[in-house]
Coordinates of N, CA and C in Angstrom, one line a residue:
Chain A
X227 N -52.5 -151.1 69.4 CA -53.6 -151.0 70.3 C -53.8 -149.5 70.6
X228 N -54.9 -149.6 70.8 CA -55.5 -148.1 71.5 C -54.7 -147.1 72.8
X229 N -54.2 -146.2 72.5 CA -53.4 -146.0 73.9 C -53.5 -144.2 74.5
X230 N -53.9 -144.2 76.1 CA -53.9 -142.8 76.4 C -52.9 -142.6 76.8
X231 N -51.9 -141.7 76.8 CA -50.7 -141.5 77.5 C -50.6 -139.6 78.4
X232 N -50.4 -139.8 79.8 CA -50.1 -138.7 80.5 C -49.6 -138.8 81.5
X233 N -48.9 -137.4 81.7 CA -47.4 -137.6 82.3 C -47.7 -138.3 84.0
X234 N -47.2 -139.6 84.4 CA -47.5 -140.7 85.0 C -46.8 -140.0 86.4
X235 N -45.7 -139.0 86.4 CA -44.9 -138.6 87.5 C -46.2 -136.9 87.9
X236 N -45.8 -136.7 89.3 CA -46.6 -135.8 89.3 C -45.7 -134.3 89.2
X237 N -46.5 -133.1 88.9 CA -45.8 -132.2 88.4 C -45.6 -131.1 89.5
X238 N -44.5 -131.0 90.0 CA -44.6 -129.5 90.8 C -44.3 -128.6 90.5
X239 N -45.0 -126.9 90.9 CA -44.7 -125.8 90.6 C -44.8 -124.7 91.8
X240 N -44.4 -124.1 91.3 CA -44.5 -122.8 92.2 C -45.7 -122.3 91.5
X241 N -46.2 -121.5 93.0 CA -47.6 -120.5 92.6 C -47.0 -119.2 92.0
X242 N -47.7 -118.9 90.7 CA -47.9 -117.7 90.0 C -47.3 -118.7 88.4
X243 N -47.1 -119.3 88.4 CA -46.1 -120.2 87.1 C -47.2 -120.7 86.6
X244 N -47.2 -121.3 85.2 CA -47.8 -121.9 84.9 C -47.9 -122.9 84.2
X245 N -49.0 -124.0 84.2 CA -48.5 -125.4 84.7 C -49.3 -126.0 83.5
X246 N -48.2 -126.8 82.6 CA -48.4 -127.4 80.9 C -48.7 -129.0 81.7
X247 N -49.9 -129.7 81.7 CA -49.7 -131.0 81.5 C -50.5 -131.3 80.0
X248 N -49.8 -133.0 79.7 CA -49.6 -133.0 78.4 C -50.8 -134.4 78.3
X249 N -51.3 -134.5 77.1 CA -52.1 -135.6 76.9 C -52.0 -136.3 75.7
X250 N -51.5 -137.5 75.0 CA -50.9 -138.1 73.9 C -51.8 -139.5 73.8
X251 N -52.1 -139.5 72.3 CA -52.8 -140.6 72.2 C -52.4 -141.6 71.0
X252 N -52.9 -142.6 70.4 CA -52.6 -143.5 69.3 C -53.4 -143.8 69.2
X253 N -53.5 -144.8 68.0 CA -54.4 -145.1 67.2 C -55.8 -144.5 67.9
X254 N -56.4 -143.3 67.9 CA -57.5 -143.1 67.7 C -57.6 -141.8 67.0
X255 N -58.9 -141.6 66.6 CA -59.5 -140.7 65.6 C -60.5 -139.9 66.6
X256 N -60.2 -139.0 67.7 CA -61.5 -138.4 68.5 C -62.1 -137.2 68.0
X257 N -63.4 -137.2 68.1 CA -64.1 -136.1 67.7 C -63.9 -134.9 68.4
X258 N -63.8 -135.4 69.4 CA -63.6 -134.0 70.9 C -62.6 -134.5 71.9
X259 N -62.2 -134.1 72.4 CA -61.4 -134.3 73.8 C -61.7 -133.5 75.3
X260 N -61.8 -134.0 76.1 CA -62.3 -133.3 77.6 C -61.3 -133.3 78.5
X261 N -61.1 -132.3 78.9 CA -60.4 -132.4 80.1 C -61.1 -132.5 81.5
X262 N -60.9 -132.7 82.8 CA -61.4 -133.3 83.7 C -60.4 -132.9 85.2
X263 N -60.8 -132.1 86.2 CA -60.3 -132.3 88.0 C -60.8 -133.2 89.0
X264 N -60.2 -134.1 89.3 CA -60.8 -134.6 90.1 C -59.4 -134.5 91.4
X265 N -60.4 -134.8 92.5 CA -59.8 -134.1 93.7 C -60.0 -135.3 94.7
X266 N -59.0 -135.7 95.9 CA -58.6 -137.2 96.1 C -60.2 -137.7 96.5
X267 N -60.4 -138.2 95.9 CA -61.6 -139.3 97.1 C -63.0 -138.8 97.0
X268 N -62.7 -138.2 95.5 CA -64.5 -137.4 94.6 C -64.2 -137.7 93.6
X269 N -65.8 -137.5 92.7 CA -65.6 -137.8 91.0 C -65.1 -136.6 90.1
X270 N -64.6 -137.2 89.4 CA -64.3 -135.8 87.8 C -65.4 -134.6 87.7
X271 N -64.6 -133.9 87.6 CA -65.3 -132.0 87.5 C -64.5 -132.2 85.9
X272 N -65.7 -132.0 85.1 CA -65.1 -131.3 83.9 C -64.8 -129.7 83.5
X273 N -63.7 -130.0 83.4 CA -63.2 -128.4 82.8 C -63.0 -128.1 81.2
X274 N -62.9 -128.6 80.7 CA -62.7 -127.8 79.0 C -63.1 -129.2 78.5
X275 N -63.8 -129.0 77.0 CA -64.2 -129.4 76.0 C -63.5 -128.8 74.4
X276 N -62.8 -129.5 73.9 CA -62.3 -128.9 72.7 C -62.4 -130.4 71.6
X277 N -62.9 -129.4 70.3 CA -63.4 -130.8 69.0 C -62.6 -130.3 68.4
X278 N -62.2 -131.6 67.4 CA -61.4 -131.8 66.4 C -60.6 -130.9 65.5
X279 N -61.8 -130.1 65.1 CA -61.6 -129.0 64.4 C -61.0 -127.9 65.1
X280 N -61.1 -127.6 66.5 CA -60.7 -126.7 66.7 C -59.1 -126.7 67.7
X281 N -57.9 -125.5 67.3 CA -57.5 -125.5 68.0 C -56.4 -125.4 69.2
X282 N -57.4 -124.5 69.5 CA -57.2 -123.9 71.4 C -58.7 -123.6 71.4
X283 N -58.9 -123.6 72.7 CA -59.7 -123.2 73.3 C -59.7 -122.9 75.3
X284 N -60.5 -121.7 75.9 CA -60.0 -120.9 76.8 C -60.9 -120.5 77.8
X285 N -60.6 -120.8 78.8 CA -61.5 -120.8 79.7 C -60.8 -119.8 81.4
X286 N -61.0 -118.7 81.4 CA -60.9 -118.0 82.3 C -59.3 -118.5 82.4
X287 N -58.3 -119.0 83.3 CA -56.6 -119.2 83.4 C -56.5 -120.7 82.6
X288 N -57.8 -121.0 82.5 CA -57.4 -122.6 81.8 C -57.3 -122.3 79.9
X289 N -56.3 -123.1 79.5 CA -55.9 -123.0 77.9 C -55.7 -124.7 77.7
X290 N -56.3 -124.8 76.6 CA -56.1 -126.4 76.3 C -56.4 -126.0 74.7
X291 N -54.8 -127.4 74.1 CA -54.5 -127.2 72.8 C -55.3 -128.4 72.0
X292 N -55.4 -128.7 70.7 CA -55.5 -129.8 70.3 C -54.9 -130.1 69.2
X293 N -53.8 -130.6 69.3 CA -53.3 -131.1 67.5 C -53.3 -132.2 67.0
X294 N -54.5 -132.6 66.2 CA -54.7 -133.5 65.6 C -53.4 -134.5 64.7
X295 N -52.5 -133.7 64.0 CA -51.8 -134.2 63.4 C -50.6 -134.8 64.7
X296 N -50.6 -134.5 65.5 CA -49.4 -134.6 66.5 C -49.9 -135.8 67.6
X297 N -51.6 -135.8 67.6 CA -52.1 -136.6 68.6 C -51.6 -136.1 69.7
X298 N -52.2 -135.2 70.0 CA -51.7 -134.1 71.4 C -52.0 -133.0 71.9
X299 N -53.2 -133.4 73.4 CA -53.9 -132.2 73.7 C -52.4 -131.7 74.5
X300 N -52.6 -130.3 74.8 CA -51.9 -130.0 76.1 C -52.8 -128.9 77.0
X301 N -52.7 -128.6 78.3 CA -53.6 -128.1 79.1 C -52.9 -127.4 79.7
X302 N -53.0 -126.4 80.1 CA -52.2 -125.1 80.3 C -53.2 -124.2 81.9
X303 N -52.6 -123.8 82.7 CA -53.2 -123.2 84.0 C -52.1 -122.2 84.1
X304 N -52.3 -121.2 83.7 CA -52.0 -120.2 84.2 C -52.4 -118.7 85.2
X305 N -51.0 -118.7 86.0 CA -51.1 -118.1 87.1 C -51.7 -118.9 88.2
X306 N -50.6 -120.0 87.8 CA -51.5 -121.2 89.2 C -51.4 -121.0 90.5
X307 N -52.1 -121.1 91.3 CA -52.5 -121.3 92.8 C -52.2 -122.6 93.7
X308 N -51.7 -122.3 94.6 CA -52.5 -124.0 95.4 C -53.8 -124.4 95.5
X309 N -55.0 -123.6 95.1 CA -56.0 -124.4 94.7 C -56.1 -125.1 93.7
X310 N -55.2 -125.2 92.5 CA -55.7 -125.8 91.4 C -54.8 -127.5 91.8
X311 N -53.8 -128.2 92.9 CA -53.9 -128.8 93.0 C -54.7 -129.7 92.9
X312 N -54.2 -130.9 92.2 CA -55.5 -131.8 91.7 C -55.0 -132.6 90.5
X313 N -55.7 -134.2 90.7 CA -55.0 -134.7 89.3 C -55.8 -134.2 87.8
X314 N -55.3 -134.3 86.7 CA -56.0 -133.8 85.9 C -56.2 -134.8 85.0
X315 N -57.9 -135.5 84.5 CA -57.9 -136.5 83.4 C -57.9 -135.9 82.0
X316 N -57.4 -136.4 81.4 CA -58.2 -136.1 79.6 C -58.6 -137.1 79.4
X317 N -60.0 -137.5 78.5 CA -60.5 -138.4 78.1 C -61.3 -137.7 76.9
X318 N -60.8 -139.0 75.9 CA -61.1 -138.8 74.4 C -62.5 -139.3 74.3
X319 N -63.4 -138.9 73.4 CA -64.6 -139.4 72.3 C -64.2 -140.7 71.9
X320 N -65.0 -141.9 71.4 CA -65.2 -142.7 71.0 C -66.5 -143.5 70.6
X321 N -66.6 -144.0 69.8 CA -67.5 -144.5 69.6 C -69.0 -143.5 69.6
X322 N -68.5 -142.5 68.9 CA -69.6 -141.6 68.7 C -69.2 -140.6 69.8
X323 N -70.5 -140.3 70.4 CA -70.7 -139.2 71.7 C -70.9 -140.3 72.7
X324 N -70.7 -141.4 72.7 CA -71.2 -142.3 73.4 C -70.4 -142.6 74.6
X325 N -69.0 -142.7 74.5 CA -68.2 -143.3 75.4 C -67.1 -142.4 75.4
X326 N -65.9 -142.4 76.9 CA -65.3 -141.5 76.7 C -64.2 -142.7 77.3
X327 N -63.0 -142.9 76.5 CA -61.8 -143.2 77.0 C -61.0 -142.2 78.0
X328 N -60.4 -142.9 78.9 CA -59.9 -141.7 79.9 C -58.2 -142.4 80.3
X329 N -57.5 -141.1 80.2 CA -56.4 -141.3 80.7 C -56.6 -141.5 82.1
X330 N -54.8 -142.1 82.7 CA -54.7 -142.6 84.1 C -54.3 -140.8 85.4
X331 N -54.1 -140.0 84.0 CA -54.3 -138.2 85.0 C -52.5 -137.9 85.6
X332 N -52.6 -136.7 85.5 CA -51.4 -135.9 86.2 C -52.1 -135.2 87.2
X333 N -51.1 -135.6 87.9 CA -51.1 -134.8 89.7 C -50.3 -133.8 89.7
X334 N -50.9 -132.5 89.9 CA -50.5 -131.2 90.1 C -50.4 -130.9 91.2
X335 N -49.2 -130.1 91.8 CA -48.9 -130.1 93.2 C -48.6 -128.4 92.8
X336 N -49.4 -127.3 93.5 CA -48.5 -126.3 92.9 C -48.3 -125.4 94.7
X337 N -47.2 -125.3 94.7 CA -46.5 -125.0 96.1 C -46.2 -123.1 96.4
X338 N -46.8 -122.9 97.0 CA -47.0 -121.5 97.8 C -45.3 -120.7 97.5
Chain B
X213 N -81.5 -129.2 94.7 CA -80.1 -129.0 93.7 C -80.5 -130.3 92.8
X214 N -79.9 -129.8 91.5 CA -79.7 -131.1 90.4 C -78.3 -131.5 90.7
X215 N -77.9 -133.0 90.2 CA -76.8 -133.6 90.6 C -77.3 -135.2 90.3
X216 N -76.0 -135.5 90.9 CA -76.0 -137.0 91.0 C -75.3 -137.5 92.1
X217 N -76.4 -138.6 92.8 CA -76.1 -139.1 93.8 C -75.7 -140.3 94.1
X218 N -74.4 -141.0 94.6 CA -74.0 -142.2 95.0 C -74.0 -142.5 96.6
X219 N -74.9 -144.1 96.4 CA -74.6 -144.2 97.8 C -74.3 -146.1 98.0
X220 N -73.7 -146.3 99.3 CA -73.1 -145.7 100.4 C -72.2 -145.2 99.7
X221 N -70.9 -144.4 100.5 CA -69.5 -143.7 100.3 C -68.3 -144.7 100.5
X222 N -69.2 -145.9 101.2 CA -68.1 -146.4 101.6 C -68.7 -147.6 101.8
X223 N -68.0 -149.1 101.1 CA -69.3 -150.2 101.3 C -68.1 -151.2 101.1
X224 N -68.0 -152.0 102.6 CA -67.3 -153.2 102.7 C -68.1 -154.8 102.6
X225 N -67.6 -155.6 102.2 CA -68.1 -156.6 101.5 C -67.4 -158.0 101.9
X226 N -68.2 -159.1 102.3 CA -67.1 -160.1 102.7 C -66.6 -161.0 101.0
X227 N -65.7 -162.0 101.0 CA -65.7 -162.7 99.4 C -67.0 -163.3 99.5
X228 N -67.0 -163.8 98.3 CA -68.6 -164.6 97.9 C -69.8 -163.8 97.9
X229 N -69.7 -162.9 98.2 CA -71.6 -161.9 98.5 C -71.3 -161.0 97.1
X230 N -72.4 -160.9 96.6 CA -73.1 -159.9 95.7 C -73.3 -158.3 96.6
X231 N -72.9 -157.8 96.0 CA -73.6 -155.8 96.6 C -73.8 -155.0 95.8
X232 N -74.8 -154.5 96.2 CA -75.5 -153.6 94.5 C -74.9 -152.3 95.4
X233 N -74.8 -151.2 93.9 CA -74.4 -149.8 94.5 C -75.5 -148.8 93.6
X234 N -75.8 -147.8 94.7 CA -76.8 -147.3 93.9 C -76.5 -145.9 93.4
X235 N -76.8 -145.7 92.3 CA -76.8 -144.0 91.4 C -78.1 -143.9 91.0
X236 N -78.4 -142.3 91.2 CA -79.3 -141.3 91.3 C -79.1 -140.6 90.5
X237 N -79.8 -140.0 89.7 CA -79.6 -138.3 89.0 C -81.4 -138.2 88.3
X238 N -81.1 -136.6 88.9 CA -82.2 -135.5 88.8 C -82.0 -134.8 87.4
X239 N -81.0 -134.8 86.6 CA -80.5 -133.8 85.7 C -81.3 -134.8 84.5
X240 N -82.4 -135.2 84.2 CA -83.1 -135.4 83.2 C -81.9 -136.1 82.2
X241 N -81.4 -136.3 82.2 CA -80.2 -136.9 81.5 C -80.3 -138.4 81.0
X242 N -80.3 -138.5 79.3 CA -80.4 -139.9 79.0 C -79.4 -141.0 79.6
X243 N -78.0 -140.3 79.5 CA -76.7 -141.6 79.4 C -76.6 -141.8 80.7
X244 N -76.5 -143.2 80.8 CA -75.7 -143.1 82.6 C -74.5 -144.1 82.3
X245 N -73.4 -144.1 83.1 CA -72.3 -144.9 83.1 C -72.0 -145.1 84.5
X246 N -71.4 -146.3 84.3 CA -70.7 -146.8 85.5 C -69.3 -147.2 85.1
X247 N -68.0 -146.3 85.9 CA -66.9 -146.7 85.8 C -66.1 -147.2 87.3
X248 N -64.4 -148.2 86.8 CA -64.0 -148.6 88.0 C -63.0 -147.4 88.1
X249 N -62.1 -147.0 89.3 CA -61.1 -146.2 89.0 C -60.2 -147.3 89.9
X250 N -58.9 -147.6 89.6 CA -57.9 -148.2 90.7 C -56.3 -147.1 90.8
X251 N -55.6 -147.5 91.6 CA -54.8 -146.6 92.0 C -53.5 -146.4 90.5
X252 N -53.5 -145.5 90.5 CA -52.6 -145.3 89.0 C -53.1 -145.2 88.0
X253 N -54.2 -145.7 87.8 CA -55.0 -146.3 86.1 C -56.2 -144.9 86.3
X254 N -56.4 -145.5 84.9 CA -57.3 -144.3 84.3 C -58.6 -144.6 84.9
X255 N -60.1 -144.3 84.4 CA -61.1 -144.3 84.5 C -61.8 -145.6 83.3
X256 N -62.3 -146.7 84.3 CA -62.7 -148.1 83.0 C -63.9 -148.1 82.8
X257 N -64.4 -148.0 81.6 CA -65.8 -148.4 81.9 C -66.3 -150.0 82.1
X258 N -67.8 -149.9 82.9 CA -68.3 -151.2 83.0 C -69.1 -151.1 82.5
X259 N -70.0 -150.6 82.2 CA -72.0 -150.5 81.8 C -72.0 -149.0 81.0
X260 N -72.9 -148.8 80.5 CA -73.3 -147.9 80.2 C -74.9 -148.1 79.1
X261 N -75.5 -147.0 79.4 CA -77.3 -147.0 79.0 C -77.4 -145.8 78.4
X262 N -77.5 -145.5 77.1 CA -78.3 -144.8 76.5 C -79.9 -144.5 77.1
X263 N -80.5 -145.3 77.2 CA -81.8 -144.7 77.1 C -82.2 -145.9 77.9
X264 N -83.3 -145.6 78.8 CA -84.1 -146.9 79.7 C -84.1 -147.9 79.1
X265 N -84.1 -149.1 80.1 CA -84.5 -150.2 79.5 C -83.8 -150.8 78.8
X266 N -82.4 -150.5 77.7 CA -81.2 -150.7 77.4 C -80.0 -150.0 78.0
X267 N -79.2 -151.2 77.8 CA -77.4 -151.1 78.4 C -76.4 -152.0 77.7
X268 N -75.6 -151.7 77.8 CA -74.2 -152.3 76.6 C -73.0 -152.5 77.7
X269 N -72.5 -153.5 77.6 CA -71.2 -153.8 78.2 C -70.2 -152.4 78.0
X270 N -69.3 -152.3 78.6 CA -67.9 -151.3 78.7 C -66.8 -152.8 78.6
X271 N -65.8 -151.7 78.8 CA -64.3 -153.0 78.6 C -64.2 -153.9 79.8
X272 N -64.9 -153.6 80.7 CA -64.9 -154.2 81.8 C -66.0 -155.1 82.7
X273 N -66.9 -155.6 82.0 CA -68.2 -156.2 82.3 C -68.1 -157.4 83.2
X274 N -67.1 -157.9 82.8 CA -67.2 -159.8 83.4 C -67.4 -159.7 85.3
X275 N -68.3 -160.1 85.5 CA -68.4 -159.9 87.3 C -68.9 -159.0 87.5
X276 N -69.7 -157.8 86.6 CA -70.8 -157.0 87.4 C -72.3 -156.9 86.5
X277 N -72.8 -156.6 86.7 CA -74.3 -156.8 86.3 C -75.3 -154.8 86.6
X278 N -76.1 -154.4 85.6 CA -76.9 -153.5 86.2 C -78.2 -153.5 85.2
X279 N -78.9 -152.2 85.7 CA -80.0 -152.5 85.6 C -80.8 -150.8 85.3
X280 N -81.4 -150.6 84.1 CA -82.1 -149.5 84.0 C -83.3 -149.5 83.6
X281 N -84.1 -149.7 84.6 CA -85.6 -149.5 84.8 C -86.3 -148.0 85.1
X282 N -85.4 -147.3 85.5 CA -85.9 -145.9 85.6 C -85.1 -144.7 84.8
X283 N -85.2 -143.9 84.6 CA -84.2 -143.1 83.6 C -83.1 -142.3 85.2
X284 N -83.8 -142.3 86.7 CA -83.5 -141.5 87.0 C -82.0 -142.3 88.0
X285 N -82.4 -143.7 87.7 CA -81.4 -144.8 88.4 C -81.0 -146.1 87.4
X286 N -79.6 -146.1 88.3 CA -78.8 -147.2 87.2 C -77.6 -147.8 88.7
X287 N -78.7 -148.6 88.9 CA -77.3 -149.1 90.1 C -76.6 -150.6 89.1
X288 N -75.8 -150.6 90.4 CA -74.5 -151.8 89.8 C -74.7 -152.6 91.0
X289 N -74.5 -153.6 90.3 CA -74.3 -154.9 91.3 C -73.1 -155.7 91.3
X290 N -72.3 -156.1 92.2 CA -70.7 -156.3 91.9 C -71.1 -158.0 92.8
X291 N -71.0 -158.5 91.8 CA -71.5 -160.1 91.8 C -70.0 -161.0 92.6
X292 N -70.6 -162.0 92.9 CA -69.2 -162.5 93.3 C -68.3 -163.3 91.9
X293 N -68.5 -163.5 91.5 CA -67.8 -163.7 90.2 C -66.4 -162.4 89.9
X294 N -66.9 -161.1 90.0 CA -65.8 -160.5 90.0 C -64.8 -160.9 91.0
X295 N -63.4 -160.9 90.3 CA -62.2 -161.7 90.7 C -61.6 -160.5 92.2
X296 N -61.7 -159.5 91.7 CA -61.2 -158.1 92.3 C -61.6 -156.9 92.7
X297 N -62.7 -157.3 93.1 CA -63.7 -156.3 93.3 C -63.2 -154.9 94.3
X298 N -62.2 -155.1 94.8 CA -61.8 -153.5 95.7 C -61.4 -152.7 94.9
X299 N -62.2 -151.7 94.9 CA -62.1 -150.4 93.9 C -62.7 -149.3 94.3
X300 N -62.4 -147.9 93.6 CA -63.1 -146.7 93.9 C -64.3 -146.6 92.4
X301 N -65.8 -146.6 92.8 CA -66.8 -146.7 91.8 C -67.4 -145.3 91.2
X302 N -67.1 -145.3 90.1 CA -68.1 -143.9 89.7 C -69.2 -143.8 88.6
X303 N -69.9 -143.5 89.2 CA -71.2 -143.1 88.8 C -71.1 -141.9 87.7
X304 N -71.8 -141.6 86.1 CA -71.6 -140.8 85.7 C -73.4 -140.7 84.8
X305 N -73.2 -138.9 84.7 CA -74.8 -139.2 83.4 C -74.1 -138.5 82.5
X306 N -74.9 -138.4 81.2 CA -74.8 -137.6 80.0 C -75.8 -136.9 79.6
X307 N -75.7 -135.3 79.3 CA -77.4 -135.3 78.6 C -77.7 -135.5 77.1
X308 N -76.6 -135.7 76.3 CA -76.5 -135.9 75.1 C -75.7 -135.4 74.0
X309 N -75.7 -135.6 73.0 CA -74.5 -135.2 72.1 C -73.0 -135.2 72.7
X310 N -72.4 -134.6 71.9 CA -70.9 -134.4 72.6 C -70.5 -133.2 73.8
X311 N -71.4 -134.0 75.1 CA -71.8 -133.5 76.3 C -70.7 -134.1 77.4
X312 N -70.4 -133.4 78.3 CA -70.0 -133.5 79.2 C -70.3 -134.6 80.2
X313 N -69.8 -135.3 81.0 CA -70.4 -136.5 81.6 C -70.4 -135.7 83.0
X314 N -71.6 -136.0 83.5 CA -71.5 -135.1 85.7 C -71.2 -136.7 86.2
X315 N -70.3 -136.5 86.6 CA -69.9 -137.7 88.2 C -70.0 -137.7 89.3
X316 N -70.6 -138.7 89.4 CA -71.0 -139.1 91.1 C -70.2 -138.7 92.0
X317 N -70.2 -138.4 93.5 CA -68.8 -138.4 94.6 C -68.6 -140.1 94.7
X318 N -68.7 -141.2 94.4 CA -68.4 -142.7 94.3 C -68.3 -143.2 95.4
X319 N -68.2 -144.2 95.2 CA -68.4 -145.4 96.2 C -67.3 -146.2 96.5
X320 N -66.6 -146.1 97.8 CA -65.1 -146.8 97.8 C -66.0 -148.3 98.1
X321 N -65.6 -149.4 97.7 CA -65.7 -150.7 98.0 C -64.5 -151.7 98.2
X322 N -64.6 -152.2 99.0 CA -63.8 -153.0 100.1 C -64.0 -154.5 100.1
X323 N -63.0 -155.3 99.7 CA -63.5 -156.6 99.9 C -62.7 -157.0 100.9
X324 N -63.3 -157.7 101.8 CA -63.0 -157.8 103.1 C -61.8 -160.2 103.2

């Protein structure tokens, strides 16, 4: 069966470190992968877009990998803050551009 | 401002009654989606609409029902038929291709 997997425990860090959560998938074939903040008790803020073909891609402290052969984004914050507290989704392409499967997210705690 | 609007924030419900929930978006955007979120799990879809006037089940359909008569609204109605209707609801659009989805701030619902 189809499966998202991300790390289920939440992650702490100290501020200035920087903070790898990881995103693993099966049996699927995605065109793109999205990453996603959402913050307790609001909807998803998307933060990075990375396709198939490519991969890393970089967005101001944010880095997100994609290895196709491995089935495995990973998302990267560095020089984290306690603002970047927040769970983080990835959710894959499917079914074209049409629909996005979404993992259940890591909760980032990053401590002063 | 462009965005997307959900409303109420907060909508309790006794068993047996039907409640529709309503999404808004300004951002000219064909796709709309409607997902559940529950505590630990990922993001499910229920509905989703390409273009007015057509909509397609998600993995989650049995017990809600919606409706796209306008491009700029796509409310959900959570029928009594759904077995478990307490959930956190999110509202999403797309403007196309392999685009980013904007999310609603959702609708916590309460079955009382």
């Amino acid at each position: 069966s189809q499966k998202i997997e991300q790390n289920s425990e939440a992650l702490n860090i100290q501020e200035g470190k920087t903070a790898t959560l990881t995103c693993n998938y099966t049996n699927y074939s995605p065109a793109y992968l999205q990453w996603y903040r959402q913050d307790p008790g609001r909807g998803p803020v998307f933060l990075l877009l990375i396709r198939e073909n490519e991969k890393e891609k970089r967005k101001e402290r944010l880095k997100v990998t994609f290895d196709t052969t491995l089935k495995q984004s990973l998302f990267h914050i560095t020089a984290s803050q306690p603002a970047d507290s927040a769970t983080y989704l990835c959710a894959l392409a499917t079914g074209g551009y049409n629909k996005l499967i979404f993992g259940a997210g890591t909760r980032l705690a990053v401590h002063p | 401002d462009g965005g997307i609007t959900q409303s109420p924030k907060y909508l309790f419900r006794k068993e047996g009654q039907n409640v529709t929930l309503s999404c808004e978006q300004n951002l000219n955007h064909d796709a709309m989606y409607w997902y559940r979120q529950d505590p630990g799990q990922g993001l499910r879809l229920i509905y989703y609409s390409q273009i007015v006037n057509d909509f397609q089940k998600g993995d989650i359909a049995e017990g809600y029902s919606v409706s796209r008569e306008k491009k700029e609204s796509f409310p959900l109605t959570v029928t009594s038929a759904q077995k478990n209707p307490t959930a956190f609801y999110l509202c999403a659009s797309r403007a196309g291709g392999p685009d980013t989805q904007y999310f609603g701030p959702g609708t916590r619902l309460t079955v009382l």
